[in-house]
Coordinates of C-alpha atoms in Angstrom, one line a residue:
Chain A
X365 CA 23.5 15.5 9.1
X366 CA 23.3 11.8 9.7
X367 CA 26.5 9.8 9.1
X368 CA 26.4 7.3 6.2
X369 CA 26.7 3.7 7.0
X370 CA 30.3 3.6 5.9
X371 CA 31.3 6.4 8.4
X372 CA 29.4 4.9 11.3
X373 CA 31.6 3.0 13.8
X374 CA 30.0 0.2 15.8
X375 CA 30.7 2.0 19.0
X376 CA 28.3 4.8 17.9
X377 CA 25.4 2.4 17.4
X378 CA 22.6 2.4 19.9
X379 CA 21.8 -0.9 21.7
X380 CA 20.0 -3.2 19.3
X381 CA 20.9 -0.8 16.4
X382 CA 17.9 1.3 17.3
X383 CA 17.4 4.4 15.4
X384 CA 16.6 7.3 17.7
X385 CA 16.0 9.9 15.0
X386 CA 12.5 9.5 13.7
X387 CA 11.9 10.4 10.1
X388 CA 15.5 11.3 9.3
X389 CA 15.2 9.7 5.9
X390 CA 14.1 13.2 4.8
X391 CA 17.8 14.1 4.7
X392 CA 18.2 11.7 1.8
X393 CA 17.9 13.2 -1.6
X394 CA 15.7 10.9 -3.6
X395 CA 15.3 13.6 -6.2
X396 CA 18.5 12.4 -7.7
X397 CA 16.6 9.5 -9.3
X398 CA 14.5 11.8 -11.5
X399 CA 14.7 12.0 -15.2
X400 CA 11.4 13.9 -15.8
X401 CA 10.1 16.7 -13.6
X402 CA 6.5 17.9 -12.9
X403 CA 5.7 21.5 -13.9
X404 CA 2.3 22.8 -12.6
X405 CA 0.3 25.3 -14.6
X406 CA -1.5 27.3 -11.9
X407 CA -4.0 28.7 -14.4
X408 CA -5.4 25.2 -14.9
X409 CA -5.0 24.1 -11.3
X410 CA -8.3 23.8 -9.3
X411 CA -6.4 23.3 -6.0
X412 CA -8.1 19.9 -5.3
X413 CA -5.0 18.2 -3.9
X414 CA -5.3 15.0 -6.0
X415 CA -1.6 15.2 -6.8
X416 CA -0.7 15.7 -3.2
X417 CA -2.7 12.7 -2.0
X418 CA -1.4 10.3 -4.7
X419 CA 2.3 11.2 -4.4
X420 CA 4.0 8.0 -3.0
X421 CA 7.0 10.1 -1.9
X422 CA 5.0 12.8 0.0
X423 CA 7.0 15.3 -2.2
X424 CA 4.1 17.6 -3.1
X425 CA 3.1 20.3 -0.6
X426 CA 0.5 23.1 -0.5
X427 CA 1.8 26.6 -1.0
X428 CA 0.4 29.6 0.9
X429 CA -1.9 30.5 -2.0
X430 CA -3.3 27.0 -1.9
X431 CA -1.6 25.8 -5.0
X432 CA 0.5 22.6 -5.0
X433 CA 4.1 22.3 -5.9
X434 CA 6.6 19.4 -6.0
X435 CA 9.6 19.4 -3.7
X436 CA 12.3 18.5 -6.2
X437 CA 14.6 17.3 -3.4
X438 CA 12.3 14.3 -3.0
X439 CA 10.4 14.0 -6.3
X440 CA 11.4 10.8 -8.1
X441 CA 9.6 11.8 -11.3
X442 CA 7.2 8.9 -11.5
X443 CA 4.5 11.0 -13.2
X444 CA 1.6 9.9 -11.1
X445 CA 0.6 13.5 -10.3
X446 CA 0.5 14.4 -14.0
X447 CA -1.4 11.3 -14.9
X448 CA -4.0 11.7 -12.1
X449 CA -4.6 15.5 -12.3
X450 CA -8.3 16.0 -13.2
X451 CA -7.6 19.2 -15.1
X452 CA -4.2 18.1 -16.7
X453 CA -2.5 21.0 -15.1
X454 CA 0.7 19.1 -14.6
X455 CA 3.1 18.3 -17.3
X456 CA 6.2 16.2 -17.1
X457 CA 9.2 17.8 -18.7
X458 CA 12.6 16.2 -19.3
X459 CA 15.5 17.1 -17.0
X460 CA 18.2 18.7 -19.1
X461 CA 21.4 18.9 -17.0
Chain B
X1030 CA -17.9 6.4 -0.1
X1031 CA -17.8 5.7 -3.8
X1032 CA -20.0 8.7 -4.5
X1033 CA -17.6 11.0 -2.5
X1034 CA -14.7 9.7 -4.6
X1035 CA -16.3 10.2 -7.9
X1036 CA -18.2 13.4 -7.5
X1037 CA -16.1 15.6 -5.3
X1038 CA -12.4 16.1 -6.2
X1039 CA -12.0 18.2 -3.2
X1040 CA -12.7 15.3 -0.8
X1041 CA -9.0 14.6 -0.6
X1042 CA -8.6 17.7 1.4
X1043 CA -10.4 16.0 4.3
X1044 CA -7.4 13.7 4.8
X1045 CA -4.8 15.1 7.3
X1046 CA -1.9 17.0 6.0
X1047 CA 0.5 15.4 8.5
X1048 CA 2.8 12.7 7.3
X1049 CA 4.1 10.1 9.7
X1050 CA 5.9 8.2 6.9
X1051 CA 8.7 10.6 5.9
X1052 CA 9.8 11.3 2.4
X1053 CA 13.3 10.3 1.3
X1054 CA 12.4 6.6 1.4
X1055 CA 13.9 4.3 -1.3
X1056 CA 10.8 2.9 -2.9
X1057 CA 10.8 2.6 -6.7
X1058 CA 9.2 5.4 -8.7
X1059 CA 5.5 5.2 -8.7
X1060 CA 5.3 2.6 -5.9
X1061 CA 1.7 2.3 -4.8
X1062 CA 2.7 0.3 -1.8
X1063 CA 4.7 3.2 -0.4
X1064 CA 1.6 5.3 -1.1
X1065 CA -0.6 2.8 0.8
X1066 CA 1.8 2.9 3.8
X1067 CA 1.8 6.7 3.7
X1068 CA -2.0 6.8 3.8
X1069 CA -2.2 4.1 6.5
X1070 CA 0.3 6.1 8.6
X1071 CA -1.8 9.3 8.0
X1072 CA -5.0 7.5 9.1
X1073 CA -3.5 6.0 12.3
X1074 CA -1.7 9.2 13.5
X1075 CA 0.8 9.3 16.3
X1076 CA -0.4 6.8 18.9
X1077 CA 0.6 3.7 17.1
X1078 CA 3.2 1.0 17.4
X1079 CA 4.1 -0.7 14.1
X1080 CA 5.6 -4.2 13.7
X1081 CA 6.8 -4.7 10.1
X1082 CA 7.8 -8.0 8.6
X1083 CA 10.7 -8.3 6.1
X1084 CA 9.8 -7.1 2.7
X1085 CA 9.9 -4.1 0.4
X1086 CA 8.4 -1.7 3.0
X1087 CA 11.1 -2.7 5.5
X1088 CA 14.1 -2.2 3.2
X1089 CA 12.9 1.0 1.7
X1090 CA 11.9 2.7 4.9
X1091 CA 14.9 1.8 7.1
X1092 CA 18.2 1.6 5.4
X1093 CA 20.6 2.1 8.3
X1094 CA 21.1 4.8 9.6
X1095 CA 18.0 6.3 8.1
X1096 CA 14.4 5.7 9.0
X1097 CA 11.2 7.0 7.3
X1098 CA 9.1 6.3 10.4
X1099 CA 8.0 9.1 12.7
X1100 CA 6.2 6.6 14.9
X1101 CA 7.6 3.6 17.0
X1102 CA 8.4 1.0 14.4
X1103 CA 10.1 -2.4 14.8
X1104 CA 11.4 -4.6 12.0
X1105 CA 11.0 -8.3 12.7
X1106 CA 11.6 -11.5 10.8
X1107 CA 9.6 -12.5 7.8
X1108 CA 7.1 -14.8 9.6
X1109 CA 6.2 -13.1 12.8
X1110 CA 4.9 -9.6 12.3
X1111 CA 1.5 -10.7 13.8
X1112 CA 3.2 -12.4 16.7
X1113 CA 5.3 -9.3 17.6
X1114 CA 2.3 -7.0 17.4
X1115 CA 0.3 -9.2 19.6
X1116 CA 3.2 -9.4 22.1
X1117 CA 3.5 -5.6 22.1
X1118 CA -0.2 -5.3 22.6
X1119 CA -0.2 -7.8 25.5
X1120 CA 2.9 -6.2 27.1
X1121 CA 1.4 -2.7 26.9
X1122 CA -1.8 -3.9 28.5
X1123 CA 0.1 -5.2 31.5
X1124 CA 2.3 -2.1 31.7
X1125 CA -0.9 0.0 31.7
X1126 CA -2.6 -2.2 34.3
X1127 CA 0.5 -1.9 36.6
X1128 CA 0.6 1.9 36.1
X1129 CA 4.0 1.9 34.5
X1130 CA 2.6 3.5 31.4
X1131 CA -0.3 6.1 31.5
X1132 CA -3.5 4.7 30.2
X1133 CA -4.4 5.8 26.7
X1134 CA -5.5 4.4 23.4
X1135 CA -2.6 2.9 21.4
X1136 CA -3.2 1.2 18.1
X1137 CA -1.0 -1.8 17.3
X1138 CA -0.3 -2.4 13.7
X1139 CA 1.3 -5.4 12.1
X1140 CA 2.2 -5.0 8.5
X1141 CA 3.6 -7.4 5.9
X1142 CA 3.6 -8.0 2.2
X1143 CA 1.8 -10.8 0.5
X1144 CA 4.7 -13.2 1.0
X1145 CA 4.9 -12.3 4.7
X1146 CA 1.2 -12.8 5.0
X1147 CA -0.1 -15.5 2.8
X1148 CA 3.0 -17.7 2.6
X1149 CA 5.4 -17.2 5.4
X1150 CA 3.5 -15.4 8.1
X1151 CA 0.1 -17.1 7.8
X1152 CA 0.7 -19.3 10.9
X1153 CA 1.6 -16.3 13.2
X1154 CA -1.3 -14.3 11.7
X1155 CA -3.8 -17.1 12.3
X1156 CA -2.6 -17.5 15.9
X1157 CA -2.9 -13.7 16.6
X1158 CA -6.4 -13.6 15.0
X1159 CA -7.5 -16.6 17.0
X1160 CA -6.2 -15.2 20.3
X1161 CA -8.2 -12.1 19.7
X1162 CA -5.5 -9.4 20.3
X1163 CA -6.7 -5.8 19.8
X1164 CA -4.6 -5.0 16.7
X1165 CA -4.7 -4.3 13.0
X1166 CA -3.0 -6.5 10.5
X1167 CA -2.4 -5.0 7.1
X1168 CA -1.3 -7.0 4.1
X1169 CA 0.2 -4.9 1.3
X1170 CA -0.4 -7.3 -1.6
X1171 CA 1.8 -6.6 -4.6
X1172 CA 1.3 -10.2 -5.8
X1173 CA 4.8 -11.5 -5.7
X1174 CA 8.1 -11.3 -3.8
X1175 CA 9.0 -8.0 -5.4
X1176 CA 11.8 -7.1 -2.9
X1177 CA 14.0 -10.0 -3.9
X1178 CA 13.3 -9.8 -7.7
X1179 CA 9.8 -10.8 -8.6
X1180 CA 9.4 -14.4 -7.4
X1181 CA 5.9 -15.9 -7.4
X1182 CA 4.0 -16.1 -4.1
X1183 CA 0.7 -17.8 -3.4
X1184 CA -0.8 -14.4 -4.0
X1185 CA 0.4 -14.2 -7.6
X1186 CA -2.6 -14.3 -10.0
X1187 CA -3.0 -17.0 -12.6
X1188 CA -1.1 -16.3 -15.8
X1189 CA 1.3 -13.7 -14.4
X1190 CA 4.9 -14.1 -15.5
X1191 CA 7.4 -13.8 -12.7
X1192 CA 11.0 -14.9 -12.5
X1193 CA 10.1 -18.2 -10.9
X1194 CA 7.0 -18.7 -13.1
X1195 CA 8.3 -17.4 -16.4
X1196 CA 5.9 -17.6 -19.3
X1197 CA 7.4 -19.8 -22.1
X1198 CA 6.7 -23.0 -24.0
X1199 CA 6.2 -25.1 -21.0
X1200 CA 4.1 -23.0 -18.6
X1201 CA 2.0 -19.9 -19.4
X1202 CA 3.2 -18.0 -16.3
X1203 CA 1.8 -18.7 -12.9
X1204 CA -0.3 -21.9 -13.1
X1205 CA -2.1 -21.6 -9.8
X1206 CA -4.8 -19.1 -8.7
X1207 CA -4.4 -16.4 -6.2
X1208 CA -4.9 -17.4 -2.6
X1209 CA -8.0 -15.7 -1.2
X1210 CA -6.3 -14.3 1.9
X1211 CA -9.2 -12.0 3.1
X1212 CA -11.5 -15.1 3.2
X1213 CA -8.9 -16.9 5.3
X1214 CA -9.1 -13.9 7.7
X1215 CA -12.9 -14.0 7.6
X1216 CA -12.8 -17.7 8.6
X1217 CA -11.3 -16.7 11.9
X1218 CA -14.6 -14.9 12.8
X1219 CA -12.8 -11.7 13.6
X1220 CA -14.7 -8.4 13.9
X1221 CA -13.4 -6.6 10.8
X1222 CA -12.0 -7.6 7.5
X1223 CA -11.7 -5.3 4.5
X1224 CA -10.0 -5.0 1.2
X1225 CA -8.7 -1.6 0.0
X1226 CA -6.6 -0.1 -2.6
X1227 CA -4.6 3.2 -2.5
X1228 CA -6.2 4.3 -5.8
X1229 CA -9.2 5.0 -3.5
X1230 CA -7.5 7.0 -0.7
X1231 CA -10.6 8.1 1.2
X1232 CA -12.0 4.6 1.2
X1233 CA -8.6 3.2 2.5
X1234 CA -8.3 5.8 5.2
X1235 CA -11.9 5.2 6.3
X1236 CA -11.3 1.5 6.5
X1237 CA -8.1 1.8 8.5
X1238 CA -9.9 4.2 10.9
X1239 CA -12.7 1.7 11.3
X1240 CA -10.2 -1.1 11.9
X1241 CA -8.5 1.0 14.7
X1242 CA -11.9 1.7 16.4
X1243 CA -12.9 -2.0 16.4
X1244 CA -12.1 -3.9 19.6
X1245 CA -10.3 -7.0 18.6
X1246 CA -8.3 -8.1 15.6
X1247 CA -8.9 -6.4 12.2
X1248 CA -7.5 -7.5 8.9
X1249 CA -7.1 -5.3 5.9
X1250 CA -5.9 -6.5 2.5
X1251 CA -4.5 -3.7 0.4
X1252 CA -3.8 -4.3 -3.3
X1253 CA -0.6 -2.3 -3.9
X1254 CA 0.4 -2.0 -7.5
X1255 CA 4.1 -2.6 -8.1
X1256 CA 5.2 -0.9 -11.4
X1257 CA 8.5 -2.8 -11.4
X1258 CA 7.1 -6.3 -10.9
X1259 CA 4.0 -5.8 -12.9
X1260 CA 5.9 -4.5 -15.9
X1261 CA 4.0 -1.2 -15.8
X1262 CA 4.9 2.4 -16.5
X1263 CA 5.3 4.1 -13.0
X1264 CA 2.7 6.8 -13.8
X1265 CA 0.0 4.1 -14.4
X1266 CA 0.2 2.5 -10.9
X1267 CA -2.8 4.4 -9.6
X1268 CA -4.8 3.7 -12.7
X1269 CA -4.0 0.0 -12.6
X1270 CA -5.2 -0.2 -9.0
X1271 CA -8.4 1.6 -10.1
X1272 CA -8.9 -0.8 -13.0
X1273 CA -8.3 -3.8 -10.7
X1274 CA -11.2 -2.6 -8.6
X1275 CA -13.5 -1.5 -11.5
X1276 CA -13.1 -4.8 -13.4
X1277 CA -13.8 -6.8 -10.4
X1278 CA -10.4 -8.5 -10.3
X1279 CA -10.0 -7.1 -6.8
X1280 CA -13.4 -6.2 -5.4
X1281 CA -13.5 -3.8 -2.4
X1282 CA -15.8 -5.4 0.2
X1283 CA -18.3 -3.2 1.9
X1284 CA -18.3 -1.1 -1.2
X1285 CA -21.0 -1.8 -3.8
X1286 CA -20.1 -1.8 -7.4
X1287 CA -22.7 -1.4 -10.2
X1288 CA -20.2 -1.2 -12.9
X1289 CA -18.4 -4.2 -14.4
X1290 CA -15.7 -3.8 -16.9
X1291 CA -13.9 -6.5 -18.9
X1292 CA -10.8 -7.9 -17.3
X1293 CA -8.8 -7.6 -20.5
X1294 CA -8.3 -3.9 -20.1
X1295 CA -6.7 -4.5 -16.7
X1296 CA -4.4 -7.2 -18.1
X1297 CA -3.6 -5.4 -21.3
X1298 CA -1.6 -2.6 -19.7
X1299 CA 0.7 -4.9 -17.8
X1300 CA 3.8 -6.4 -19.3
X1301 CA 3.6 -9.5 -17.1
X1302 CA 0.4 -10.5 -18.9
X1303 CA 1.7 -9.6 -22.3
X1304 CA 2.0 -13.3 -23.5
X1305 CA -1.6 -14.3 -22.6
X1306 CA -3.7 -15.9 -25.3
X1307 CA -7.4 -15.0 -25.9
X1308 CA -8.5 -18.3 -24.2
X1309 CA -6.4 -17.6 -21.2
X1310 CA -7.9 -14.2 -20.8
X1311 CA -11.4 -15.7 -21.1
X1312 CA -10.5 -18.3 -18.4
X1313 CA -9.3 -15.5 -16.1
X1314 CA -12.5 -13.5 -16.9
X1315 CA -14.7 -16.4 -16.0
X1316 CA -13.0 -17.0 -12.8
X1317 CA -13.2 -13.3 -11.9
X1318 CA -17.0 -13.3 -12.6
X1319 CA -17.3 -16.5 -10.6
X1320 CA -15.5 -15.1 -7.6
X1321 CA -17.4 -11.9 -7.7
X1322 CA -20.7 -13.7 -7.9
X1323 CA -19.7 -15.8 -4.9
X1324 CA -18.9 -12.6 -3.0
X1325 CA -22.3 -11.1 -4.0
X1326 CA -24.0 -14.2 -2.7
X1327 CA -22.2 -14.0 0.6
X1328 CA -23.2 -10.3 1.0
X1329 CA -26.9 -11.3 0.3
X1330 CA -26.7 -14.3 2.6
X1331 CA -25.5 -12.2 5.6
X1332 CA -27.7 -9.2 5.0
X1333 CA -29.7 -7.9 8.0
X1334 CA -27.5 -9.7 10.6

């Protein structure tokens, strides 16, 4: 786990504050921002991947059966997938916690 | 390309599944600019060195100690993304000549927002284009300084309300017209200039690939819808980009458009144009038609070259 900026002492920084851990932002839970969540109806899904390609957060991935599902650790709940889905297979439902 | 986009929904499967722009970045919900960056990173693959100017894409992808980049990436000052990319290109050329680095194809990418391109970075960009470095420059145009809180830039369209061009009794939003940055790039006589929009992912990826293949400088202007700054619901950002293209507000060069829809539909869904009067919408429409006709003439003029 990467230390937060507050815990990081200056001695621990690389020269030039270089980051030597490519893509470590995937540890950050941007899913916390979400107030609505995408729910896929696999009966309507035609497995075209439109939701996958339009997701700005790269949060949607293909499952083994070829369907698509959102990774709620990253999904910010923007609703683009539900809006762009050609078969309206995705519905945004409110988070109730 | 247009035919592929409209007839085959499965065409998106042709784009690589690998992501070089990692999730967990801090872009706003529905940010089409982050989507554009993701698609560009997909198109260019691993062998790329990126120089990024200050702007949204810098702050959202590299809040210390996190980085969303899985490829070499350097953040530089607001004005010199093009200068740093050209320096990296020249340096790598020398290292390869001296045998310090094995010879292979490396793409150099400079990226900046519309502020970093058409306002602050235009001098460095012009220099790099003129020197003919083999690199790609991509401008992610969200039509204002969104990072610092929606201040107008020279890329903000006429009539748009921003925090420094607020619509009120004195001025009706932005009073100047959008700077035609792709045309400025064209004026440098470089091999490749294109406009793209992440609402058309295949078109965008194709254009970036083409830019990478071209020997010499390439410039791509990407319209990136900003739901926050455009006063737009986040789920509409892809639709807004599509409307911008379909209405001719932001024509995609190299792509032929038969269809022409009225600008109003594009303006209507955005809160930043909420205050516009009928006459102002007409003025904007006239200008859009004018610019589009100009572009069509240029295409006809250079046909068969």
